[in-house]
PDB file of C-alpha atoms in Angstrom:
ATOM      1  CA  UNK A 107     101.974-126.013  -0.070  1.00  0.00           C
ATOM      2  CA  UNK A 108      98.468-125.161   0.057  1.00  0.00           C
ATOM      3  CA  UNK A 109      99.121-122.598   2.429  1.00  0.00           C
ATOM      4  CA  UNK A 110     101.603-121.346   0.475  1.00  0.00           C
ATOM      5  CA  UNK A 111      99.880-121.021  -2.666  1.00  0.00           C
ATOM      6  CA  UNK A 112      96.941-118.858  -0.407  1.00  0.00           C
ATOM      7  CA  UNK A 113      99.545-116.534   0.243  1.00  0.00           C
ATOM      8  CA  UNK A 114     100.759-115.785  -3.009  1.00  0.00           C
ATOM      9  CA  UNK A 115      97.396-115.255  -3.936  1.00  0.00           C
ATOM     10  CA  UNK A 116      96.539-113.063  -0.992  1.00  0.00           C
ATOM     11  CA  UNK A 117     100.030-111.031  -2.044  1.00  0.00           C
ATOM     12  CA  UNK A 118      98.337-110.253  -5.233  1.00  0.00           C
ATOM     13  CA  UNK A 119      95.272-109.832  -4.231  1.00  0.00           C
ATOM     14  CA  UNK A 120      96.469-106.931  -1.458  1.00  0.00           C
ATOM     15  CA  UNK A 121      99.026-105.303  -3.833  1.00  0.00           C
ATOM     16  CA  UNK A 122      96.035-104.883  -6.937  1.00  0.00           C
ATOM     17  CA  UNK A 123      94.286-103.012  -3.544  1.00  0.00           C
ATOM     18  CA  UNK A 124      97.040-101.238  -2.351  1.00  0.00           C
ATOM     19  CA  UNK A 125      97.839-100.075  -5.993  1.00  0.00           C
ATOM     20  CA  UNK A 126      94.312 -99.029  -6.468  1.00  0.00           C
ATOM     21  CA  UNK A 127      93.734 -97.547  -3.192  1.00  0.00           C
ATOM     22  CA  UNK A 128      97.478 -96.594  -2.134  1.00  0.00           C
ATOM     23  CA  UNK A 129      96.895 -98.474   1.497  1.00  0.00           C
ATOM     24  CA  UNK A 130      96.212-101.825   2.961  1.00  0.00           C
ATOM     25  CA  UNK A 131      98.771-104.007   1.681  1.00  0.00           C
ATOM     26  CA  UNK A 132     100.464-104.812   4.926  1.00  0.00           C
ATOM     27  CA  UNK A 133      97.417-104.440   6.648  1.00  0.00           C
ATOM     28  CA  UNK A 134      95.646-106.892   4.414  1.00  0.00           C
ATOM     29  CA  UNK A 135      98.724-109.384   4.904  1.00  0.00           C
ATOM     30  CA  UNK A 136      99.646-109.045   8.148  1.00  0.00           C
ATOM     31  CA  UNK A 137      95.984-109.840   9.141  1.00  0.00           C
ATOM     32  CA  UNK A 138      96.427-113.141   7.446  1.00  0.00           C
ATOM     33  CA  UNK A 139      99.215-114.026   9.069  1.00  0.00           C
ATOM     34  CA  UNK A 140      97.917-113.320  12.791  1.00  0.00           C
ATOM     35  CA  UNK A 141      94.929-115.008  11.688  1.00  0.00           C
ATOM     36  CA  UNK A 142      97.199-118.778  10.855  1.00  0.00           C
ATOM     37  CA  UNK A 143      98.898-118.119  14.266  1.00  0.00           C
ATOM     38  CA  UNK A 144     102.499-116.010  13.675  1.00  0.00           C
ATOM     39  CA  UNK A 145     104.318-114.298  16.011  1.00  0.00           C
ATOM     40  CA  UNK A 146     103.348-110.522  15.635  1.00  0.00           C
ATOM     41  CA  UNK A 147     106.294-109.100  15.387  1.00  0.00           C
ATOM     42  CA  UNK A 148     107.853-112.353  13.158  1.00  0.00           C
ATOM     43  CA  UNK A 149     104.630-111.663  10.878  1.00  0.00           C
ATOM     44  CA  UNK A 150     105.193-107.712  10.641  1.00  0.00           C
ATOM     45  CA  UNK A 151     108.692-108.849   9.818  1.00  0.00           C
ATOM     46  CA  UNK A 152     107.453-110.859   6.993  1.00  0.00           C
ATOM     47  CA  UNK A 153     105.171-108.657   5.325  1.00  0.00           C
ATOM     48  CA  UNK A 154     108.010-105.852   5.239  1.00  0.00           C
ATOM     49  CA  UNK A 155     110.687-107.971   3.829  1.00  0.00           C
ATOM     50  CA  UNK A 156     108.353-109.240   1.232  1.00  0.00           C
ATOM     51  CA  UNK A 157     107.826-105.177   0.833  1.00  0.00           C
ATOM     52  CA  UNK A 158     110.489-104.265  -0.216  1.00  0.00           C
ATOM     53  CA  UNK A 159     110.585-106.116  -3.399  1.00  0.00           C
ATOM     54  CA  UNK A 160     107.019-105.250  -4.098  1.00  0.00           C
ATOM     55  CA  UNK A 161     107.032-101.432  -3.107  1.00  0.00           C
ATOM     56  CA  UNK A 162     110.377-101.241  -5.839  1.00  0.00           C
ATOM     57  CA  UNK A 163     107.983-103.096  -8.712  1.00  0.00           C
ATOM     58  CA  UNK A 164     105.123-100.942  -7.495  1.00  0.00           C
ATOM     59  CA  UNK A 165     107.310 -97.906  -7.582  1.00  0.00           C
ATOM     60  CA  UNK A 166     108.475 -98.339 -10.886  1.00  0.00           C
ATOM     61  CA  UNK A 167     105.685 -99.478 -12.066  1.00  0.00           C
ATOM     62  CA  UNK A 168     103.923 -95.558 -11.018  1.00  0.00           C
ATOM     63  CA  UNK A 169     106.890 -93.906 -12.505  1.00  0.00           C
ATOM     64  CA  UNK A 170     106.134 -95.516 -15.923  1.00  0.00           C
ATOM     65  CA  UNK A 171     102.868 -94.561 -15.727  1.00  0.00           C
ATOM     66  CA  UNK A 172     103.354 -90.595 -14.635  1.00  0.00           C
ATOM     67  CA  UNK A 173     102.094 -91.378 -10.591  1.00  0.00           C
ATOM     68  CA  UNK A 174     104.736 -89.970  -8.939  1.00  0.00           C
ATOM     69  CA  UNK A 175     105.542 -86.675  -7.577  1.00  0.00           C
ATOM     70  CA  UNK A 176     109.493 -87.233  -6.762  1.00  0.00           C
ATOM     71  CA  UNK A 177     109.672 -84.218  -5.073  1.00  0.00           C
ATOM     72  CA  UNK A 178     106.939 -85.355  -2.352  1.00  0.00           C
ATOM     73  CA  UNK A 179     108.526 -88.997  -2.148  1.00  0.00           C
ATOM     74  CA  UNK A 180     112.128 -87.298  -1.234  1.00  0.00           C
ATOM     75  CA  UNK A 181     111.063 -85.679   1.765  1.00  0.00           C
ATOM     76  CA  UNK A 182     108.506 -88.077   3.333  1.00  0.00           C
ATOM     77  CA  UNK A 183     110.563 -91.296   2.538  1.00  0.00           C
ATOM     78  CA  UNK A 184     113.569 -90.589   4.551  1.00  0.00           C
ATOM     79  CA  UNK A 185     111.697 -89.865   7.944  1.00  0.00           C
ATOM     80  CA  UNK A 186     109.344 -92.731   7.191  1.00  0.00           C
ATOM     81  CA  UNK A 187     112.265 -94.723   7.054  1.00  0.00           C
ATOM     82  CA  UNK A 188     113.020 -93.481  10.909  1.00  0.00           C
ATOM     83  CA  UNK A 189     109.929 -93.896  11.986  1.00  0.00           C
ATOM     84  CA  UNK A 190     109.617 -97.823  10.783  1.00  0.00           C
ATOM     85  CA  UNK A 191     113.286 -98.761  12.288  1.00  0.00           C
ATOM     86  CA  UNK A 192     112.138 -97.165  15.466  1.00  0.00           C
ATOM     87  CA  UNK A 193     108.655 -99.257  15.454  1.00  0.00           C
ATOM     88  CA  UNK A 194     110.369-102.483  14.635  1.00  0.00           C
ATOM     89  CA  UNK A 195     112.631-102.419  17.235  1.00  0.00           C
ATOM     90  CA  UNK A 196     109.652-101.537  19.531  1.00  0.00           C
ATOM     91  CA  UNK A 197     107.693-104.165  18.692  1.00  0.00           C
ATOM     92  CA  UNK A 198     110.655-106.623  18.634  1.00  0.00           C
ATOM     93  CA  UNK A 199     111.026-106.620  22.090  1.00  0.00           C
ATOM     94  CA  UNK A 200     107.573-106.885  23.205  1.00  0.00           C
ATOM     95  CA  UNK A 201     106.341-109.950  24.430  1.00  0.00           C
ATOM     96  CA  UNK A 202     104.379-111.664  22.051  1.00  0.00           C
ATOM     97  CA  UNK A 203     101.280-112.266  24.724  1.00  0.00           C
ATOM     98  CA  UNK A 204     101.084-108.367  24.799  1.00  0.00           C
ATOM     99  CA  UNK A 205     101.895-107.569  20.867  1.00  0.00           C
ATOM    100  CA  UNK A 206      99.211-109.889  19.281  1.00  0.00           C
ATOM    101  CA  UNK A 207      95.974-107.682  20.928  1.00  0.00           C
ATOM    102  CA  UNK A 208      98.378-104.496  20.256  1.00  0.00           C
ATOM    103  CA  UNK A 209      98.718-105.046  16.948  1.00  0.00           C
ATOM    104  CA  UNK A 210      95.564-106.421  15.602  1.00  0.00           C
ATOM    105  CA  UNK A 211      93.994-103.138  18.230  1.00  0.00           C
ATOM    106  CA  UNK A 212      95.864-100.982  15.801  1.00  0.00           C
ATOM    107  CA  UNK A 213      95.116-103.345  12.458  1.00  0.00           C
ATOM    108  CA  UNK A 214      91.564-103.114  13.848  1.00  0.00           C
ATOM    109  CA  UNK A 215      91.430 -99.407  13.984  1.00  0.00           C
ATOM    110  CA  UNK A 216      93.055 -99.235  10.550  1.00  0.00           C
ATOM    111  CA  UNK A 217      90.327-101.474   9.190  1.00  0.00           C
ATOM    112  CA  UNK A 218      87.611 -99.580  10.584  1.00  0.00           C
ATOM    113  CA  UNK A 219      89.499 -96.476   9.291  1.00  0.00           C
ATOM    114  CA  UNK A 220      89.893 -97.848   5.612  1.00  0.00           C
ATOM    115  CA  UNK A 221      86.039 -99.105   5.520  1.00  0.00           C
ATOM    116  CA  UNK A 222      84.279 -95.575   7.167  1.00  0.00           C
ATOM    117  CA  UNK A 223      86.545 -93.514   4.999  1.00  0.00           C
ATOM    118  CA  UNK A 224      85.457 -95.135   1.588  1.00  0.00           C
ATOM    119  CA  UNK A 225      82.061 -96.460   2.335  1.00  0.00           C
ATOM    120  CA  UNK A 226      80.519 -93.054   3.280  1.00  0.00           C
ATOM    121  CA  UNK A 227      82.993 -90.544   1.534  1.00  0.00           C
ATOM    122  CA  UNK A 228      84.945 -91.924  -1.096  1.00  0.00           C
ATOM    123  CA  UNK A 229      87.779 -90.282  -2.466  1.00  0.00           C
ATOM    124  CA  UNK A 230      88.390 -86.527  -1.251  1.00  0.00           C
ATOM    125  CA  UNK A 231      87.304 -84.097  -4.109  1.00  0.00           C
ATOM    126  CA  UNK A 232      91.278 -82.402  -5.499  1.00  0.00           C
ATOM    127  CA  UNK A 233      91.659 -78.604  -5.289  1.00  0.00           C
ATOM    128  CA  UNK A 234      95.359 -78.553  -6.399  1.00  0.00           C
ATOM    129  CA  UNK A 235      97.202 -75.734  -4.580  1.00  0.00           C
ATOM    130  CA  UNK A 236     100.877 -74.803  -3.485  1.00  0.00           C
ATOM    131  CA  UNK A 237     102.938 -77.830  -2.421  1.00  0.00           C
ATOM    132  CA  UNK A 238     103.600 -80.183   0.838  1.00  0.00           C
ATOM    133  CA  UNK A 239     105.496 -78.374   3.328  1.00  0.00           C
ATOM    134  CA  UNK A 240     109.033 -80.013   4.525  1.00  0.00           C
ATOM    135  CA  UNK A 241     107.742 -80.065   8.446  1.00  0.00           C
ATOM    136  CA  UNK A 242     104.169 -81.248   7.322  1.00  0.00           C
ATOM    137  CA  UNK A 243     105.607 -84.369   5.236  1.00  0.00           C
ATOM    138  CA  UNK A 244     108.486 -85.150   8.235  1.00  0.00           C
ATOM    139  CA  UNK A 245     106.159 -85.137  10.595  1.00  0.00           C
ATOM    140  CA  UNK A 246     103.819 -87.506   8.621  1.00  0.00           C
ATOM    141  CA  UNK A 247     106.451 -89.869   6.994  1.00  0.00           C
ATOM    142  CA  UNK A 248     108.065 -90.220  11.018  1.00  0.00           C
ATOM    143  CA  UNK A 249     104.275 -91.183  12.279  1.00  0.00           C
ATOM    144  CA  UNK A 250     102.996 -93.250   9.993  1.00  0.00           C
ATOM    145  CA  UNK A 251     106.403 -95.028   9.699  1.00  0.00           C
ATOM    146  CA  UNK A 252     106.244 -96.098  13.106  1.00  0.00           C
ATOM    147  CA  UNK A 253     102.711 -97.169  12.928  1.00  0.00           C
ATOM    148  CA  UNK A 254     103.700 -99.147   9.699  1.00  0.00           C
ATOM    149  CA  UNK A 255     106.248-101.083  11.483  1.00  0.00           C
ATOM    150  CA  UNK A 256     104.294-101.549  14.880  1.00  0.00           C
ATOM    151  CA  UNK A 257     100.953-102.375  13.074  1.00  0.00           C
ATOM    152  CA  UNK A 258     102.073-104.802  10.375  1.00  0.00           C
ATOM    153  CA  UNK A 259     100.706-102.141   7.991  1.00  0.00           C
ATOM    154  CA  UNK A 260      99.713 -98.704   8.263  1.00  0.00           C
ATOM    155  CA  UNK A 261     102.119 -96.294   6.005  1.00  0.00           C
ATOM    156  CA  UNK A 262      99.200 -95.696   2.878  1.00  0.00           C
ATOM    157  CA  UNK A 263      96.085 -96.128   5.715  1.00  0.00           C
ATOM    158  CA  UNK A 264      97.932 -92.670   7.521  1.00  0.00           C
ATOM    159  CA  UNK A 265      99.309 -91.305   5.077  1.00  0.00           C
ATOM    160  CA  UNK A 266      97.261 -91.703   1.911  1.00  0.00           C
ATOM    161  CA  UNK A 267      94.395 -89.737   3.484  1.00  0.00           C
ATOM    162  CA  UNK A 268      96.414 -87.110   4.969  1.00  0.00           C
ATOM    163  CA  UNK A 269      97.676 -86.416   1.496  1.00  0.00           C
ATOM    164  CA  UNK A 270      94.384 -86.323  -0.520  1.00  0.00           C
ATOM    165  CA  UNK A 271      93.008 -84.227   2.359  1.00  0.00           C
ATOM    166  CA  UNK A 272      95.348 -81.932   1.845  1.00  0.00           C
ATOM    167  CA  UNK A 273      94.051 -81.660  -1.687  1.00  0.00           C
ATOM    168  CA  UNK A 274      97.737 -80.276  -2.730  1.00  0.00           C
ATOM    169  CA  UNK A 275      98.319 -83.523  -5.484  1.00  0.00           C
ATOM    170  CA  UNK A 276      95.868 -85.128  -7.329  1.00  0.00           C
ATOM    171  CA  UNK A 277      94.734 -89.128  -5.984  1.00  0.00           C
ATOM    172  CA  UNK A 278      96.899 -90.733  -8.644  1.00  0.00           C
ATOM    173  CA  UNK A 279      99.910 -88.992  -7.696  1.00  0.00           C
ATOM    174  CA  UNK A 280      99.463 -89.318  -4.077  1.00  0.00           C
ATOM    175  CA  UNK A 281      99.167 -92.939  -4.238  1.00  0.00           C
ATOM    176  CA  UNK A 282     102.019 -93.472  -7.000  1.00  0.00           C
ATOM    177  CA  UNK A 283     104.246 -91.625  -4.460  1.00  0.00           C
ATOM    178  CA  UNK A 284     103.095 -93.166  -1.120  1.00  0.00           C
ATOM    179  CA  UNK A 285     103.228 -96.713  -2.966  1.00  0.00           C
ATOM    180  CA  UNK A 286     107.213 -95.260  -3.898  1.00  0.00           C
ATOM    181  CA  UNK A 287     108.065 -93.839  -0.708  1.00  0.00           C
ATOM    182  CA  UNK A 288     107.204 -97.072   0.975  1.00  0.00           C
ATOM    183  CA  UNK A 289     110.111 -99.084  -0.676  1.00  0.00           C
ATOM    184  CA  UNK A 290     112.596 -96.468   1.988  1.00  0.00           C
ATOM    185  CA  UNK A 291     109.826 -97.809   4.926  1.00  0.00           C
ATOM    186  CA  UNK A 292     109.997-101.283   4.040  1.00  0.00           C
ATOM    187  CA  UNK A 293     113.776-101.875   3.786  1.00  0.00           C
ATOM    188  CA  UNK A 294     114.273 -99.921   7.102  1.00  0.00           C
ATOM    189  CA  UNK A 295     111.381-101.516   9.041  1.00  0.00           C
ATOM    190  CA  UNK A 296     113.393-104.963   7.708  1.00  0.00           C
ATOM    191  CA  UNK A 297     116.523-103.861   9.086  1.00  0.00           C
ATOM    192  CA  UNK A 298     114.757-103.134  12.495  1.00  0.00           C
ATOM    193  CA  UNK A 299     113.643-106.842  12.714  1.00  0.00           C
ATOM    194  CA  UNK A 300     116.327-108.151  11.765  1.00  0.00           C
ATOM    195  CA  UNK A 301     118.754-106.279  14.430  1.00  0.00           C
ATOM    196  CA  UNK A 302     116.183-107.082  16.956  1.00  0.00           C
ATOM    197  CA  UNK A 303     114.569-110.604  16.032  1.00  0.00           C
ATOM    198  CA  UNK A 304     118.001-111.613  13.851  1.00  0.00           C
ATOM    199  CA  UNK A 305     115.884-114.538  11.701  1.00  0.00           C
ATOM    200  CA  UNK A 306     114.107-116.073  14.462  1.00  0.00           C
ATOM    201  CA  UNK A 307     110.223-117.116  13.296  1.00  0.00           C
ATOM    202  CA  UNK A 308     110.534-114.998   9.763  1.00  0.00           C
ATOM    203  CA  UNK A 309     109.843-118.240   6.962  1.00  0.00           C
ATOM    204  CA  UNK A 310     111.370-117.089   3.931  1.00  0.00           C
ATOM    205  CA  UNK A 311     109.105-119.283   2.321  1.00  0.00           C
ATOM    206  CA  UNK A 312     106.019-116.920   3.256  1.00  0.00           C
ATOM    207  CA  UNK A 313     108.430-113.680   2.458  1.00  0.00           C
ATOM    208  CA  UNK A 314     108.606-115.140  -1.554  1.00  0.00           C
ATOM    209  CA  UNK A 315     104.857-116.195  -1.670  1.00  0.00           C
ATOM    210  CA  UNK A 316     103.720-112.864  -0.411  1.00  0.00           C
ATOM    211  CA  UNK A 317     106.486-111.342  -2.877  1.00  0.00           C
ATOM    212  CA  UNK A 318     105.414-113.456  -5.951  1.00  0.00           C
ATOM    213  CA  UNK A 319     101.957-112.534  -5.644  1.00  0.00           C
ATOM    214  CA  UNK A 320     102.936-108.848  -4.775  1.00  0.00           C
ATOM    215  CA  UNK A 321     105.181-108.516  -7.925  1.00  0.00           C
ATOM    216  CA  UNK A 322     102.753-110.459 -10.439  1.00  0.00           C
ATOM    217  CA  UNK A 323      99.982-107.589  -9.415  1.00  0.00           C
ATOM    218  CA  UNK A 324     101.889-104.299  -9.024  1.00  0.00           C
ATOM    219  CA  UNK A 325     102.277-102.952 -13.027  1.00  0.00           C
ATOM    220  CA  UNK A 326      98.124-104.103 -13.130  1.00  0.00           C
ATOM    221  CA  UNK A 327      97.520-102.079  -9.795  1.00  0.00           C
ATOM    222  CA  UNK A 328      99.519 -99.359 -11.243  1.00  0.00           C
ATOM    223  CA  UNK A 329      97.392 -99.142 -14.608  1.00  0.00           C
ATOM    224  CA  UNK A 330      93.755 -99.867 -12.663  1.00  0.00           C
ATOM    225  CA  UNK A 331      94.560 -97.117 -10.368  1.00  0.00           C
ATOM    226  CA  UNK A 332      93.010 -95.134 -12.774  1.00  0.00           C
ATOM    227  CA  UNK A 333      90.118 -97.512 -13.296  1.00  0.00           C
ATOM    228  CA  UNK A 334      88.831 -99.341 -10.352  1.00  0.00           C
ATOM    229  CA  UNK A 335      86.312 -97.738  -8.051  1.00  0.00           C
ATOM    230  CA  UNK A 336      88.299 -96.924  -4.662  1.00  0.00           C
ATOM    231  CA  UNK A 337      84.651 -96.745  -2.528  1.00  0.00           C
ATOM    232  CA  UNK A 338      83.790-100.190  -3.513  1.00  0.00           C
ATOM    233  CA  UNK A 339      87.340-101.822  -2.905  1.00  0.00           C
ATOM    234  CA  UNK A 340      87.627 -99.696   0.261  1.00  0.00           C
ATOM    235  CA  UNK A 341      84.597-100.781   1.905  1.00  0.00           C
ATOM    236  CA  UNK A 342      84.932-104.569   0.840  1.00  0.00           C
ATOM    237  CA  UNK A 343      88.969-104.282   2.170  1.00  0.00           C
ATOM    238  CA  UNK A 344      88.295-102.424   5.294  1.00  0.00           C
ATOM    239  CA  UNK A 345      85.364-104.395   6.284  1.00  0.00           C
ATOM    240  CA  UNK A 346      87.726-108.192   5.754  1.00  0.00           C
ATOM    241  CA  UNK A 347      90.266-106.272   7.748  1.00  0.00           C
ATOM    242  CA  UNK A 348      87.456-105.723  10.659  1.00  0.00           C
ATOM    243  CA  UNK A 349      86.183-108.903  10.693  1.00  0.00           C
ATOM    244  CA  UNK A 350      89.471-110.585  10.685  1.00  0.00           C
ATOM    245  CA  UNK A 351      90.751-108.552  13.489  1.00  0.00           C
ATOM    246  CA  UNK A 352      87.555-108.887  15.660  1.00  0.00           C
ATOM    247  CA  UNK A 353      88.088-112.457  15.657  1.00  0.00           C
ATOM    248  CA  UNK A 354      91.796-112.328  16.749  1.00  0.00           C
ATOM    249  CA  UNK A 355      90.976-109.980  19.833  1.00  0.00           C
ATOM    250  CA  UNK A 356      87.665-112.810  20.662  1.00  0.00           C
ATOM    251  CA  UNK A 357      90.522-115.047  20.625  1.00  0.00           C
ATOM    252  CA  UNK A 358      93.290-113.761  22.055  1.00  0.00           C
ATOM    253  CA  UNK A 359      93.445-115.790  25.319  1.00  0.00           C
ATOM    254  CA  UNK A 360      92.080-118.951  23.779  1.00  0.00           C
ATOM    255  CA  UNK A 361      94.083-121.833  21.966  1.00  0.00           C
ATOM    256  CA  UNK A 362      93.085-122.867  19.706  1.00  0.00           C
ATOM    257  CA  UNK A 363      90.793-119.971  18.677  1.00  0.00           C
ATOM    258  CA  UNK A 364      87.191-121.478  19.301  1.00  0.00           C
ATOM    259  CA  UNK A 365      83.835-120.258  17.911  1.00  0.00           C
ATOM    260  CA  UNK A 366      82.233-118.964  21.081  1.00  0.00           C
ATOM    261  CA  UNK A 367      78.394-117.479  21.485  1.00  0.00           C
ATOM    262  CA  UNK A 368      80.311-113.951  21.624  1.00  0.00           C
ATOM    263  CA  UNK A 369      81.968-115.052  18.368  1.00  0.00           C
ATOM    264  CA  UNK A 370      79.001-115.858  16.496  1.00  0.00           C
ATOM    265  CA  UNK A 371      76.863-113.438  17.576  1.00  0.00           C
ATOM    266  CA  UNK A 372      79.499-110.557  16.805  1.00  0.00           C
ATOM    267  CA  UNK A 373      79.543-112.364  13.241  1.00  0.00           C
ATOM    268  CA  UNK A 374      75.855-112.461  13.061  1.00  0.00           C
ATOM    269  CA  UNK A 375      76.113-108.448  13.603  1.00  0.00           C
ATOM    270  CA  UNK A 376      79.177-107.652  11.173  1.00  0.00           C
ATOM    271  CA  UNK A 377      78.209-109.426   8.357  1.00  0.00           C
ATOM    272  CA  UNK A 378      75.484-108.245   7.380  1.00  0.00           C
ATOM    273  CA  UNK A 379      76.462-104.858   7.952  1.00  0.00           C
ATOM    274  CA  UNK A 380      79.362-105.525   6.035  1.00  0.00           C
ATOM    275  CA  UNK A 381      77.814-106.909   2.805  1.00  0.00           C
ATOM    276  CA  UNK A 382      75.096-103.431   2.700  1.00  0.00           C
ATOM    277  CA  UNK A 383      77.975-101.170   3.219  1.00  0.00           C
ATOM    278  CA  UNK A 384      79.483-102.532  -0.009  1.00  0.00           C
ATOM    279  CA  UNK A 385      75.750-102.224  -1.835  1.00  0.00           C
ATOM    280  CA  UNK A 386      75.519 -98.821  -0.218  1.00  0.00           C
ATOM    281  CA  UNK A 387      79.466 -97.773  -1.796  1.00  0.00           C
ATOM    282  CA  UNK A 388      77.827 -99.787  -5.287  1.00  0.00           C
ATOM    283  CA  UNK A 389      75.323 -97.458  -5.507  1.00  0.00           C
ATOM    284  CA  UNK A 390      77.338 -94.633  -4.329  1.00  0.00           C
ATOM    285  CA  UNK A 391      79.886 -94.745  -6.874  1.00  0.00           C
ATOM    286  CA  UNK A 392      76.797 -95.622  -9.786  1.00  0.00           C
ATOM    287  CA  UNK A 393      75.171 -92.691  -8.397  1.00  0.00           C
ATOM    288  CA  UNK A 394      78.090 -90.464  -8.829  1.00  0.00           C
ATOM    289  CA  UNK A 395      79.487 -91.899 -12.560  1.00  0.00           C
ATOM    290  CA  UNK A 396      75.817 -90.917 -13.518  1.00  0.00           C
ATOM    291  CA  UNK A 397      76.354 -86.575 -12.035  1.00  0.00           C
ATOM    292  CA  UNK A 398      79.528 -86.604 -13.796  1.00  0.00           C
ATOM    293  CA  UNK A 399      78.086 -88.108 -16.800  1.00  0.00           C
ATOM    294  CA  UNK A 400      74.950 -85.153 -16.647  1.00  0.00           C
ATOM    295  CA  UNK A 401      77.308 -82.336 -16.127  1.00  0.00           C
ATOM    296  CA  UNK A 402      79.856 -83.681 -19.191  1.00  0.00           C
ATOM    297  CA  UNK A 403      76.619 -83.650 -20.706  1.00  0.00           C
ATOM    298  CA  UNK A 404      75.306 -80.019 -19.337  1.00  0.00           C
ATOM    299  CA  UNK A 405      78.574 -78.395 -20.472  1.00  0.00           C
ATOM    300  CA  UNK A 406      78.402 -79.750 -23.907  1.00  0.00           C
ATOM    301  CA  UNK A 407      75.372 -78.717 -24.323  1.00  0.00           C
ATOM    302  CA  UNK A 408      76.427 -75.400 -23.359  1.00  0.00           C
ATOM    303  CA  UNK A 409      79.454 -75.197 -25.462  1.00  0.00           C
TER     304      UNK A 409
END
């Protein structure tokens, strides 16, 4: 129960980040669940089915509140939905001595991804131009898709950046629409597993916890996606996602996991690094409020 109860919490605490930053739901989740011992591709299974309830309240939650470019979700969705089936049935038939490294390798470069990204840049800067190309948004919705399914998570980690780098759609819009598009990515990563794994090792008791929480946060993450600094929850995310990972690849010979001299001394490293890089994204984002605050000023000054 008490497990249970962790998970629903950790459902709404990755959807309020995956609303806010448009990535790391899965990735948040389906670290957890390598972490308490499930089979990779049983937990990847998991974390989509639970998806697909919470990327259709996340999704209509960003419609309400004017996120979502339509036209953009249309053409990355469907070849995001190829690319998951393909990954799931991938990863469904690897041996699970050979998927748990792979997949917390690729959670782990996610992580590290997530945490460089938003502790030292932040959000891209928009310079809104012509719109998404058909081949551009195909080729991204196929790749990340794949990587989504494969990696537990992965669909707003690729794509989210690739959209506000292409500085076509402004950051609310690109993650109302990636947080839509993944509804498509979710239900056909599910029907992947489930033609390759049927409903061997997936707990349907862990799918509704995960869902619950998931649910209960996505209209909040779709109103503080306007509100809550993305470099701060980026860097705090991405480094838990690093750490977490690490750990799993110490450990991935050894059961039960044990705390080893390697182990504590790679902890001894991390976290510390981990707590300045959110004081550095802190000061970061309260160094930035206070430029935009003296050129609001500066122009009404000028006016």
């Amino acid at each position: 129960m008490r497990s249970l109860l962790l998970l629903a919490f950790v459902g709404l605490a990755a959807q309020l980040v995956d609303g806010g930053l448009g990535m790391a739901y899965g990735v948040t989740s389906s670290t957890l669940l390598l972490a308490l011992g499930t089979n990779p591709a049983a937990a990847s299974a998991t974390v989509h089915l639970a998806e697909i309830g919470t990327t259709l309240a996340s999704g209509i939650s960003h419609h309400k509140f004017g996120n979502v470019d339509w036209d953009v979700v249309r053409r990355i969705a469907i070849p995001g939905g190829i690319g998951a089936f393909l990954g799931a049935s991938v990863l469904s038939n690897l041996d699970a001595a050979v998927a748990k490294p792979l997949m917390s390798a690729v959670l782990l470069v996610l992580g590290l991804y997530v945490f460089v990204r938003f502790t030292f840049r932040g959000l891209p800067k928009v310079a809104l131009g012509t719109r998404h190309s058909s081949g551009f948004l195909g080729a991204l919705g196929l790749f990340a898709g794949f990587i989504d399914a494969t990696g537990g998570g992965g669909w707003g980690p690729v794509g989210t950046p690739a959209l506000l780098a292409a500085g076509r759609l402004e950051p609310r819009k690109v993650v109302g629409s990636i947080n839509t598009a993944e509804f498509v990515v979710s239900v056909a990563a599910s029907l992947g597993f489930l033609a390759g794994l049927g409903t061997a090792g997936i707990d349907l008791r862990l799918v509704a916890a995960l869902l619950i929480g998931g649910v209960v946060a996505a209209p909040i993450a779709a109103w503080l996606v306007r509100h809550v600094p993305p470099r701060v929850l980026g860097s705090t995310v991405g480094g838990l996602i690093i750490i977490t990972n690490v750990r799993t690849l110490l450990n991935a010979n050894v059961l039960p996991p044990q705390l080893t001299p390697a182990t504590v001394l790679t902890y001894a490293v991390m976290v510390p690094l981990w707590i300045a890089a959110i004081a550095w994204s802190v000061r970061q984002y309260r160094q930035e409020q206070k430029l935009e605050r003296a050129a609001v000023a500066g122009t009404a000054v000028q006016a």
